[in-house]
Coordinates of C-alpha atoms in Angstrom, one line a residue:
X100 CA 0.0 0.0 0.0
X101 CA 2.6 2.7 1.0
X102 CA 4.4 1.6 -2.5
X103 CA 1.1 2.5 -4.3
X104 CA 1.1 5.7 -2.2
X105 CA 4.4 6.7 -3.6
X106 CA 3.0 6.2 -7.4
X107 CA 1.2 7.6 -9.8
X108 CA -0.4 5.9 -12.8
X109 CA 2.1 3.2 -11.6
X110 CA 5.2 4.8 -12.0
X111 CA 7.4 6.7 -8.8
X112 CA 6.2 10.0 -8.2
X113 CA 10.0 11.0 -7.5
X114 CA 11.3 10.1 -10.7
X115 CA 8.1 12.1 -12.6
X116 CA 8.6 15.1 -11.1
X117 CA 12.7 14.4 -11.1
X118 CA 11.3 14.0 -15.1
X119 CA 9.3 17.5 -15.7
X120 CA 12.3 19.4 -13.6
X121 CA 14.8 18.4 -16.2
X122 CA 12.1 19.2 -18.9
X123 CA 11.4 22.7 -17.7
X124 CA 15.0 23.2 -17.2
X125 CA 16.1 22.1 -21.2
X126 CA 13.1 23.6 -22.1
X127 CA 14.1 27.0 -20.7
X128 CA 17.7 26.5 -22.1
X129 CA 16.3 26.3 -25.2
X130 CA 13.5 28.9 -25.2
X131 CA 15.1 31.7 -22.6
X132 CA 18.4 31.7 -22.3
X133 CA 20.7 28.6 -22.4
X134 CA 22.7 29.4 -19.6
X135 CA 19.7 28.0 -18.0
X136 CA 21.1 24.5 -18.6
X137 CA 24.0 25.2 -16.1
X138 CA 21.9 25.0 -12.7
X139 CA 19.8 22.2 -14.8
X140 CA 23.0 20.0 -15.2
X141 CA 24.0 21.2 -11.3
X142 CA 20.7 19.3 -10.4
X143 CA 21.6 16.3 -12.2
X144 CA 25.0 16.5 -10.4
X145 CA 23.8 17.1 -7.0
X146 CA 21.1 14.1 -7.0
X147 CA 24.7 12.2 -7.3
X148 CA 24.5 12.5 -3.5
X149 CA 21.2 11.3 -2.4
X150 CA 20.3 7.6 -1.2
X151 CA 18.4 6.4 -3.9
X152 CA 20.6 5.6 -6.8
X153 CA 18.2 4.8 -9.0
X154 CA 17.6 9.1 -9.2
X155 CA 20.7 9.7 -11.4
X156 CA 19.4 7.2 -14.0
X157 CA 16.3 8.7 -14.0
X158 CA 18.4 11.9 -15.1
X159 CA 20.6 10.2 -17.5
X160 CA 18.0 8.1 -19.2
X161 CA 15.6 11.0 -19.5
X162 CA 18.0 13.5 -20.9
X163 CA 20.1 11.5 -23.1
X164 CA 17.7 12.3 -25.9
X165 CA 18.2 16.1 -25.2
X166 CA 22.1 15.4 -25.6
X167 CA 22.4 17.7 -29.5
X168 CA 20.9 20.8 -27.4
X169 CA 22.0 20.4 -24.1
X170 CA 24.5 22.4 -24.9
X171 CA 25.6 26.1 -24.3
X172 CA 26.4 27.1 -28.1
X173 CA 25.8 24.8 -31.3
X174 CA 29.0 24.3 -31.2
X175 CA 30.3 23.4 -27.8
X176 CA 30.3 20.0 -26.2
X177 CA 26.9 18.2 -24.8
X178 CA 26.8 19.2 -21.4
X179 CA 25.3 15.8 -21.1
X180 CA 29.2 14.4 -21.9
X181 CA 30.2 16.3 -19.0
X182 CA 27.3 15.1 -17.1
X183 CA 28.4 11.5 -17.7
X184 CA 32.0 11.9 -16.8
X185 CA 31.2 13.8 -13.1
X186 CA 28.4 11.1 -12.2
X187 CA 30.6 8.6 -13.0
X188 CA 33.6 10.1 -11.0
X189 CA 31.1 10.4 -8.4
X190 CA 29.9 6.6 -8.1
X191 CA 33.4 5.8 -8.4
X192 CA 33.9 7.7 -5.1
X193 CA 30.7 6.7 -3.8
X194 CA 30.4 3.2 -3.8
X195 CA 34.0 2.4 -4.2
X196 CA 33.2 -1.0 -5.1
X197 CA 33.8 -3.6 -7.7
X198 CA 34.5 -7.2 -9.1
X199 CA 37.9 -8.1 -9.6
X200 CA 36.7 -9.9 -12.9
X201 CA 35.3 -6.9 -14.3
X202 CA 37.3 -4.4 -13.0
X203 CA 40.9 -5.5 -14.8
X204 CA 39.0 -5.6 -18.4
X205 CA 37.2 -2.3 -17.8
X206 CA 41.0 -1.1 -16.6
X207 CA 42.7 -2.3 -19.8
X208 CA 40.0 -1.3 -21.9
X209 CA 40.3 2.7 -20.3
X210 CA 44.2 2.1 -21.0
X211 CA 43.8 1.4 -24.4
X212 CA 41.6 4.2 -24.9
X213 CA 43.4 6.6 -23.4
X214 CA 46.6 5.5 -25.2
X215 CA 45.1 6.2 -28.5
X216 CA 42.5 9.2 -27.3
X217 CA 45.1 11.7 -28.9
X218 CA 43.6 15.8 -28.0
X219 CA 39.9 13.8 -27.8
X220 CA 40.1 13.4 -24.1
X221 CA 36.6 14.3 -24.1
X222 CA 34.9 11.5 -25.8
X223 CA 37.7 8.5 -24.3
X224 CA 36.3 9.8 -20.6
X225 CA 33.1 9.9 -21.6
X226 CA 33.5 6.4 -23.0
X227 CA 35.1 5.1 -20.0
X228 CA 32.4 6.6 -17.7
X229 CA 29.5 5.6 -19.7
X230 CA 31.4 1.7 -19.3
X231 CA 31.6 2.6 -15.6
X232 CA 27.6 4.0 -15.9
X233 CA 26.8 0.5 -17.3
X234 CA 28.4 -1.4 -14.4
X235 CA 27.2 0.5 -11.5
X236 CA 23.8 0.4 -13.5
X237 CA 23.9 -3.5 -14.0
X238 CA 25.1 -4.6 -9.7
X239 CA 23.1 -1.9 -8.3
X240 CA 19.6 -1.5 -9.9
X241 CA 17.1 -3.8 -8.9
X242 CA 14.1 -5.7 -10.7
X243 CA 11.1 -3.7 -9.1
X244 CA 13.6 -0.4 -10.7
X245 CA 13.2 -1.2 -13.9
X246 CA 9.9 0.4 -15.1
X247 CA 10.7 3.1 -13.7
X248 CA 13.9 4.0 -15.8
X249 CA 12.0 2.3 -18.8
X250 CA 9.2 5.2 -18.4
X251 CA 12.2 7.7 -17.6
X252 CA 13.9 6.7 -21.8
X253 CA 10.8 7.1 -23.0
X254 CA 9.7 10.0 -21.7
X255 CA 12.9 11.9 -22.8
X256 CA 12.0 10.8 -26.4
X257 CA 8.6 12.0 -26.1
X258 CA 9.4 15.0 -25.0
X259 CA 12.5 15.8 -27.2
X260 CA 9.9 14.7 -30.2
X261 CA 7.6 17.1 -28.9
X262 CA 9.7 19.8 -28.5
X263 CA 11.5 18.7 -32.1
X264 CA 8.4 19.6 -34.0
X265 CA 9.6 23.4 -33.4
X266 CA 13.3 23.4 -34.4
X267 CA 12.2 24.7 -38.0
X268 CA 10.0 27.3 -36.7
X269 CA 12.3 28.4 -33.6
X270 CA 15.8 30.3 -34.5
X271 CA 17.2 29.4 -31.1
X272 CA 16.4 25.7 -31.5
X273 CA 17.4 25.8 -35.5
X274 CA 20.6 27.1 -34.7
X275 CA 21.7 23.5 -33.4
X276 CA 21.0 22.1 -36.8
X277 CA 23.3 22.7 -39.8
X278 CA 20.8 20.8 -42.3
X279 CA 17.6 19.2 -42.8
X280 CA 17.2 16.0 -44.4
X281 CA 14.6 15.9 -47.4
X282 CA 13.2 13.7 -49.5
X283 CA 11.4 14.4 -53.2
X284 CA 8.7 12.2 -54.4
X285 CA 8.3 13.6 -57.5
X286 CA 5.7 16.2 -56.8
X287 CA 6.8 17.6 -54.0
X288 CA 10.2 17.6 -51.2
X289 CA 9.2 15.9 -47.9
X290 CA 11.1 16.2 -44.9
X291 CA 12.7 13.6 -42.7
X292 CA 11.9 14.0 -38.9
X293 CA 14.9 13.7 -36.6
X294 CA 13.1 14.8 -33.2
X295 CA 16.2 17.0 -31.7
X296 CA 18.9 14.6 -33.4
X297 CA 21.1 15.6 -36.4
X298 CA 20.1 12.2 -38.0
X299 CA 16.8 10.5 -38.6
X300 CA 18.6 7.3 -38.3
X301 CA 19.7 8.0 -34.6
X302 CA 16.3 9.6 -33.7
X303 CA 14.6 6.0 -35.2
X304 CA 17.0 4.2 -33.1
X305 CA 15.9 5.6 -29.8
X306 CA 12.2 5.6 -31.2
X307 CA 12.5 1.9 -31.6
X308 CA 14.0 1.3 -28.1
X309 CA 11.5 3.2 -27.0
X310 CA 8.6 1.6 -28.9
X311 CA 9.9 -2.0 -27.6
X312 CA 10.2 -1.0 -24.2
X313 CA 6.6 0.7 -23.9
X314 CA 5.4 -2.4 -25.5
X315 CA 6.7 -4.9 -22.6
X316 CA 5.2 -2.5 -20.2
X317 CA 1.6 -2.9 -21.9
X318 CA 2.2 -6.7 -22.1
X319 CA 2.8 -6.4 -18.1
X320 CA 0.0 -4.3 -17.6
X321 CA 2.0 -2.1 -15.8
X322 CA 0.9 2.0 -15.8
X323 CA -2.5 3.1 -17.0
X324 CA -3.6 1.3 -20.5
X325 CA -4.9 4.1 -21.7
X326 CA -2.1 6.2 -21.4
X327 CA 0.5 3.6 -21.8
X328 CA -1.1 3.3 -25.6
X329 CA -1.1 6.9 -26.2
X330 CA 2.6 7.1 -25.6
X331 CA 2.9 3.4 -27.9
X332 CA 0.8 5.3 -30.8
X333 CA 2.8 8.7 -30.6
X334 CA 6.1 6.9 -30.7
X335 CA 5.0 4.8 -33.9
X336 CA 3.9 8.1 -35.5
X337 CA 7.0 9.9 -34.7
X338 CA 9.2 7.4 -35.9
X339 CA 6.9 6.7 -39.4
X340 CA 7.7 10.3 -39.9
X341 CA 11.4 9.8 -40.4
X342 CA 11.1 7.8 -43.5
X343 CA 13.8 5.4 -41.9
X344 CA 14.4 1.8 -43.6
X345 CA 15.9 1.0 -40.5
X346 CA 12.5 2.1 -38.9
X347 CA 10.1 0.4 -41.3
X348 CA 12.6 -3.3 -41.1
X349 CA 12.4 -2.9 -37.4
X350 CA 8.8 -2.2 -36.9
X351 CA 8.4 -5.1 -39.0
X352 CA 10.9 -7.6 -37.1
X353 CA 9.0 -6.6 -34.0
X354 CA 5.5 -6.7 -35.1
X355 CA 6.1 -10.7 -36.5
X356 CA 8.3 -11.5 -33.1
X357 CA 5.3 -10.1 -31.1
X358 CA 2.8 -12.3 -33.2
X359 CA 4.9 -15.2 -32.6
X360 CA 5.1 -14.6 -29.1
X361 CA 0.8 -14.1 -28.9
X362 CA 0.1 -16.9 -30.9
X363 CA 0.3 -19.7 -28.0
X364 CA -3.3 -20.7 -27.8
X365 CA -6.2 -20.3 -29.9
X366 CA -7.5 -17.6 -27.9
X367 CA -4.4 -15.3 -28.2
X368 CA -4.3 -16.3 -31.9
X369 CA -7.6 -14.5 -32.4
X370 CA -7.2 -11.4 -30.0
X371 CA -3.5 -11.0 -32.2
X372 CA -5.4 -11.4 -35.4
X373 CA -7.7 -9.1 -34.1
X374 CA -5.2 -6.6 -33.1
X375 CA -3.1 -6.5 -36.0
X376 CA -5.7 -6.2 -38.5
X377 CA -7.5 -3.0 -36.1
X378 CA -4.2 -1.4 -35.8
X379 CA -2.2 -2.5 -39.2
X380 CA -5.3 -0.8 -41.0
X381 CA -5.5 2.7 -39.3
X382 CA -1.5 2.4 -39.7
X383 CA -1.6 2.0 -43.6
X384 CA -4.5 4.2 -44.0
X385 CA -2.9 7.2 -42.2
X386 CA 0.9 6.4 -44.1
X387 CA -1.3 6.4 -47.6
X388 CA -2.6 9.5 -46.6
X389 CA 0.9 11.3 -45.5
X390 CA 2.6 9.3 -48.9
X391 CA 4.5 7.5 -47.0
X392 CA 3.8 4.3 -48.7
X393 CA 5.3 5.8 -52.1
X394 CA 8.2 7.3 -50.9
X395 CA 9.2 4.2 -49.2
X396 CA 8.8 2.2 -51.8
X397 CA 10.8 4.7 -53.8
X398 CA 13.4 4.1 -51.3
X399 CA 13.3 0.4 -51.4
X400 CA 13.3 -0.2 -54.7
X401 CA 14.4 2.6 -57.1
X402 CA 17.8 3.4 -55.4
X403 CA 20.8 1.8 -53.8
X404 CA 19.3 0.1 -50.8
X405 CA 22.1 1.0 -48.9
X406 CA 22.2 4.4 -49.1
X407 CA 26.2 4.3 -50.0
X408 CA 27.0 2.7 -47.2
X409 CA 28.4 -0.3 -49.0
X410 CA 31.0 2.4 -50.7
X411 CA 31.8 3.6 -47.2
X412 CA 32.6 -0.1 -46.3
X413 CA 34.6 -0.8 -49.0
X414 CA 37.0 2.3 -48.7
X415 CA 37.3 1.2 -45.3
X416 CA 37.9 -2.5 -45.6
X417 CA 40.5 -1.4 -48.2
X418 CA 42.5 1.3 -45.9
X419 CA 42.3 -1.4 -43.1
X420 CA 43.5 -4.0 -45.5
X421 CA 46.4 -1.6 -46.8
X422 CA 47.2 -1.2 -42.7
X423 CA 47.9 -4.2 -40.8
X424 CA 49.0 -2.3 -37.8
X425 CA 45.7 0.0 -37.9
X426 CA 43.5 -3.0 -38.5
X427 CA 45.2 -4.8 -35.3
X428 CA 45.4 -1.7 -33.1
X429 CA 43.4 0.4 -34.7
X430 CA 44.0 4.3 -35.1
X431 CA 43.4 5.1 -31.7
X432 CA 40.0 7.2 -30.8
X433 CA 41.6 10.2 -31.5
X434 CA 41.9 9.9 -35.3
X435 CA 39.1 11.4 -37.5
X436 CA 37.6 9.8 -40.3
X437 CA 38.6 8.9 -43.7
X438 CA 38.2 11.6 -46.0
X439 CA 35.0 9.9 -47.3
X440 CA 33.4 10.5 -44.1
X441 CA 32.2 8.2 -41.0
X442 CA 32.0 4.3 -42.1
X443 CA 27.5 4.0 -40.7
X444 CA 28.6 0.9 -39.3
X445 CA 29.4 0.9 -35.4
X446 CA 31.5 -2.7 -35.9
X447 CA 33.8 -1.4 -38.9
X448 CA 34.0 2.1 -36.4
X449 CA 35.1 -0.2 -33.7
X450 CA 38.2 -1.3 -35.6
X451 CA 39.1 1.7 -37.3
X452 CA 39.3 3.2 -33.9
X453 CA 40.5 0.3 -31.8
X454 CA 41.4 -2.5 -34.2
X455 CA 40.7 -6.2 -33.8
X456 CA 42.5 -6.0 -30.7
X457 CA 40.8 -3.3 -28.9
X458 CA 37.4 -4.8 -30.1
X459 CA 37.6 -8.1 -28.7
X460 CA 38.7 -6.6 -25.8
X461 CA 35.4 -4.5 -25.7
X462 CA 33.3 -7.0 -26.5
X463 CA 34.8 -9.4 -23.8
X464 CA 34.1 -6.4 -21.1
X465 CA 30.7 -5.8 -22.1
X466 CA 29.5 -9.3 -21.8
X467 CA 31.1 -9.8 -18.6
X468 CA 29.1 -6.6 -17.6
X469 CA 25.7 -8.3 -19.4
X470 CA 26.5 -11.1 -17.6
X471 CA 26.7 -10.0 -13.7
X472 CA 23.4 -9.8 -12.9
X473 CA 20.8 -12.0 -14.1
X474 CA 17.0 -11.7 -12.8
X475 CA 15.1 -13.6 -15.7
X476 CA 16.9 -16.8 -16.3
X477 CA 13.6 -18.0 -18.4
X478 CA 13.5 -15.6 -20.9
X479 CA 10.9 -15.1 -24.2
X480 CA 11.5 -14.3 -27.4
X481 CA 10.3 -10.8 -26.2
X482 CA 13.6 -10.8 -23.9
X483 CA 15.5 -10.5 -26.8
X484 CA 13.8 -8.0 -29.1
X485 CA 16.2 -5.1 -27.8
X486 CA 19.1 -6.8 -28.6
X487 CA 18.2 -7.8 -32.0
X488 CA 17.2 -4.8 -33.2
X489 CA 20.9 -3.2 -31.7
X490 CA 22.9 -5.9 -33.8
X491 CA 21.2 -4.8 -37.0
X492 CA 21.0 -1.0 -36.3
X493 CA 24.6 -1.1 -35.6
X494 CA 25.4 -2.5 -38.4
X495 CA 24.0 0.3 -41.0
X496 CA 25.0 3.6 -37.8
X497 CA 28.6 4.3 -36.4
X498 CA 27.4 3.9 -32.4
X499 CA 30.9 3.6 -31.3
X500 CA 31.5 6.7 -29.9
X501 CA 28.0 8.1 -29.0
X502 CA 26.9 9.6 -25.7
X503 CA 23.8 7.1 -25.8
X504 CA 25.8 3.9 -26.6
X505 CA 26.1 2.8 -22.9
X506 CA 22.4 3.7 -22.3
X507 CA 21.3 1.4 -25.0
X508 CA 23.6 -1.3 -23.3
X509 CA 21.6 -0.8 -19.9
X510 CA 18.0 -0.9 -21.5
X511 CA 18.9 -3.9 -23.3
X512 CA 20.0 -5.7 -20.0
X513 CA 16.7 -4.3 -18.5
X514 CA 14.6 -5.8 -21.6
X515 CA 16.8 -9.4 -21.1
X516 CA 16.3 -9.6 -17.3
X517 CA 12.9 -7.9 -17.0
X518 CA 9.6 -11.2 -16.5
X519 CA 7.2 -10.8 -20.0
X520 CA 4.2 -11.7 -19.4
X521 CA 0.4 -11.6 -20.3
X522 CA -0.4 -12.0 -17.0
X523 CA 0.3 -9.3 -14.5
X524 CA 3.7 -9.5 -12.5
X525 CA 4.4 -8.5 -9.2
X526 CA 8.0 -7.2 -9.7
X527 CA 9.5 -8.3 -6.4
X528 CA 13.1 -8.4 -5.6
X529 CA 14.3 -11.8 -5.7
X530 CA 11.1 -13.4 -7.6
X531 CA 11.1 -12.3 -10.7
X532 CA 8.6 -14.6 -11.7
X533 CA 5.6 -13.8 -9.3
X534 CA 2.8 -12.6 -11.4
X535 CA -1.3 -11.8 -10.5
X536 CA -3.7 -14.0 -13.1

């Protein structure tokens, strides 16, 4: 009872109002004066110090969609980077506590970064913190937590969405943005939405986390329905509107997943049937009537699927093949591009900037950090949706060096440890399995 008492439409009151602080205060960066985000990232920074852990998540997950204009010029550094690196310094100090098995990789991993980090300090601590972030986040969060940072993400891409509708109409917003993306159909130029992102591609990615995770908290029952489908249905019409592939395959992946996943008995075969055909008919009405259907098929089928990213590849494949100690070691963080420009493909990034090396290194510290806390050890085909659609996203966007890539990492672990159900679950510490018919 005094847990209900402490909710509201099933979610902590704390971390709501924590929520609409942060709003107000990027809000009133971006429309009054941006100095504004100062005492907003001071906030942030100061919850560091209270009990409840869980309250600097709430921060980071909410503004990490944010990070392109929490910032005090265009051109300036995220204040979210900085963010990162001082709560992580922080928890270091704080809880001063770790596994010897995950500590040493984590330390060799920061060694290797900072050997090759050149004058980009900025992003090697950021990367290092965000790892740190991920740990902390993985031995320290519990199960009954985890809707409550789930709600956190997804408001942060609701509200950057809504607030990204005005970045064409608003000089002080526009001023983040150097271009627009556009489309032309033949009759007219349609633009791409990218919510307060400077790709569509990114803005899709956190749309689709979002969009997975708001769908496991309708499947639990957890938070009002009505709401909980409002923020489902806004999500999917955000994320229509950037006339992503990625978007359109995902959606797909995830719709067929969730079928397979409803279609245990008779009954749930009908209600899913049902369903789909309700809400797969209002869907292609209202893309027919935006022309969304012909522009995608346009992009499907009339260009190079690929967008030139198998170019990209290739140039880099060949400059790593012409470089054996680059393709070992890698070029170290600190080294830009190729002249042709990023490679979209966060496992090519990986060992341009690292090498084989320094990859399997990373990828042998992030699955001991997957691996340290386990709550669902029965999971569904639901469990995994998160992770699947990461592997193939990563694989067509350079997430290597993002401020979000070690968020992604700790909402996957939450959609691989959290109980699916169709029944409701009582999210208990230590019974992750108790659920209310």
């Amino acid at each position: 009872m005094q847990m209900k008492k402490q909710e509201i439409c099933g979610f902590s009151k704390m971390m709501l109002l924590q929520c609409l602080i942060l709003f107000l205060g990027i809000c009133g960066g971006i429309w009054i004066n941006r100095y504004i985000f100062i005492p907003t990232a001071i906030f942030t920074i100061l919850i560091c110090f209270t009990k409840n852990i869980n309250n600097i998540y709430y921060h980071l997950f909410f503004c990490m969609s944010f990070t392109v204009v929490y910032k005090l010029s265009p051109t300036t550094t995220s204040l979210f980077a900085y963010v990162m690196i001082v709560t992580g310094v922080i928890l270091i100090v704080r809880i001063n506590s770790f596994k010897v098995t995950q500590l040493i990789p984590i330390l060799i991993f920061s060694a290797y970064l900072i050997v090759g980090m050149g004058d980009n300090y900025t992003t090697a601590f950021k990367m290092i913190m965000g790892i740190i972030l991920f740990y902390f986040f993985v031995n320290r969060v519990k199960l009954s937590d985890f809707k409550n940072h789930i709600m956190a993400f997804i408001l942060g891409v609701i509200g950057s969405s809504i607030v990204g509708t005005f970045r064409t109409s608003l000089s002080q917003l526009s001023a983040y943005f150097r271009n627009e993306y556009t489309l032309y159909n033949g009759r007219n130029v349609t633009y791409r939405f990218t919510g307060l992102n400077y790709d569509p591609n990114f803005y899709a990615m956190s749309v689709i986390f979002a969009v997975v995770l708001s769908m496991i908290l309708i499947m639990n029952k957890i938070g009002n329905k009505i709401l909980m489908w409002i923020i489902f249905v806004s999500l999917l019409f955000f994320g229509f509107q950037t006339y992503s592939k990625m978007f359109l395959f995902s959606v797909v992946i995830i719709g067929i997943v969730s079928m397979i996943y409803m279609l245990r008995s008779p009954k749930m075969m009908v209600i899913a049937l049902a369903f789909v055909f309700t809400l797969g008919t209002g869907i292609v009405t209202w893309l027919k009537k935006i022309g969304y259907m012909d522009i995608m098929f346009s992009r499907l089928f009339e260009g190079d699927i690929s967008t030139g990213r198998f170019d990209l590849w290739r140039i880099y494949f060949e400059y790593l093949n012409n470089s054996p100690l680059s393709l070992i070691f890698g070029r170290g963080i600190g080294a830009n591009y190729l002249s042709a420009g990023g490679p979209h493909n966060t496992y090519v990034e990986s060992v341009y900037f690292v090498g084989i090396l320094g990859s399997i290194l990373y990828l042998f510290m992030i699955v001991l950090i997957f691996r340290a806390q386990k709550y669902n050890r029965r999971k569904r085909i639901i469990n995994y949706l998160l992770l699947l659609a990461f592997i193939i996203m990563s694989g067509v966007l350079g997430c290597f060096t993002i401020n979000e890539l070690s968020f992604y990492y700790m909402l996957i672990w939450v959609g691989l440890n959290i109980n699916i159900s169709s029944k409701r679950c009582v999210f208990e510490e230590g019974n992750s399995s108790e659920c209310l018919v």
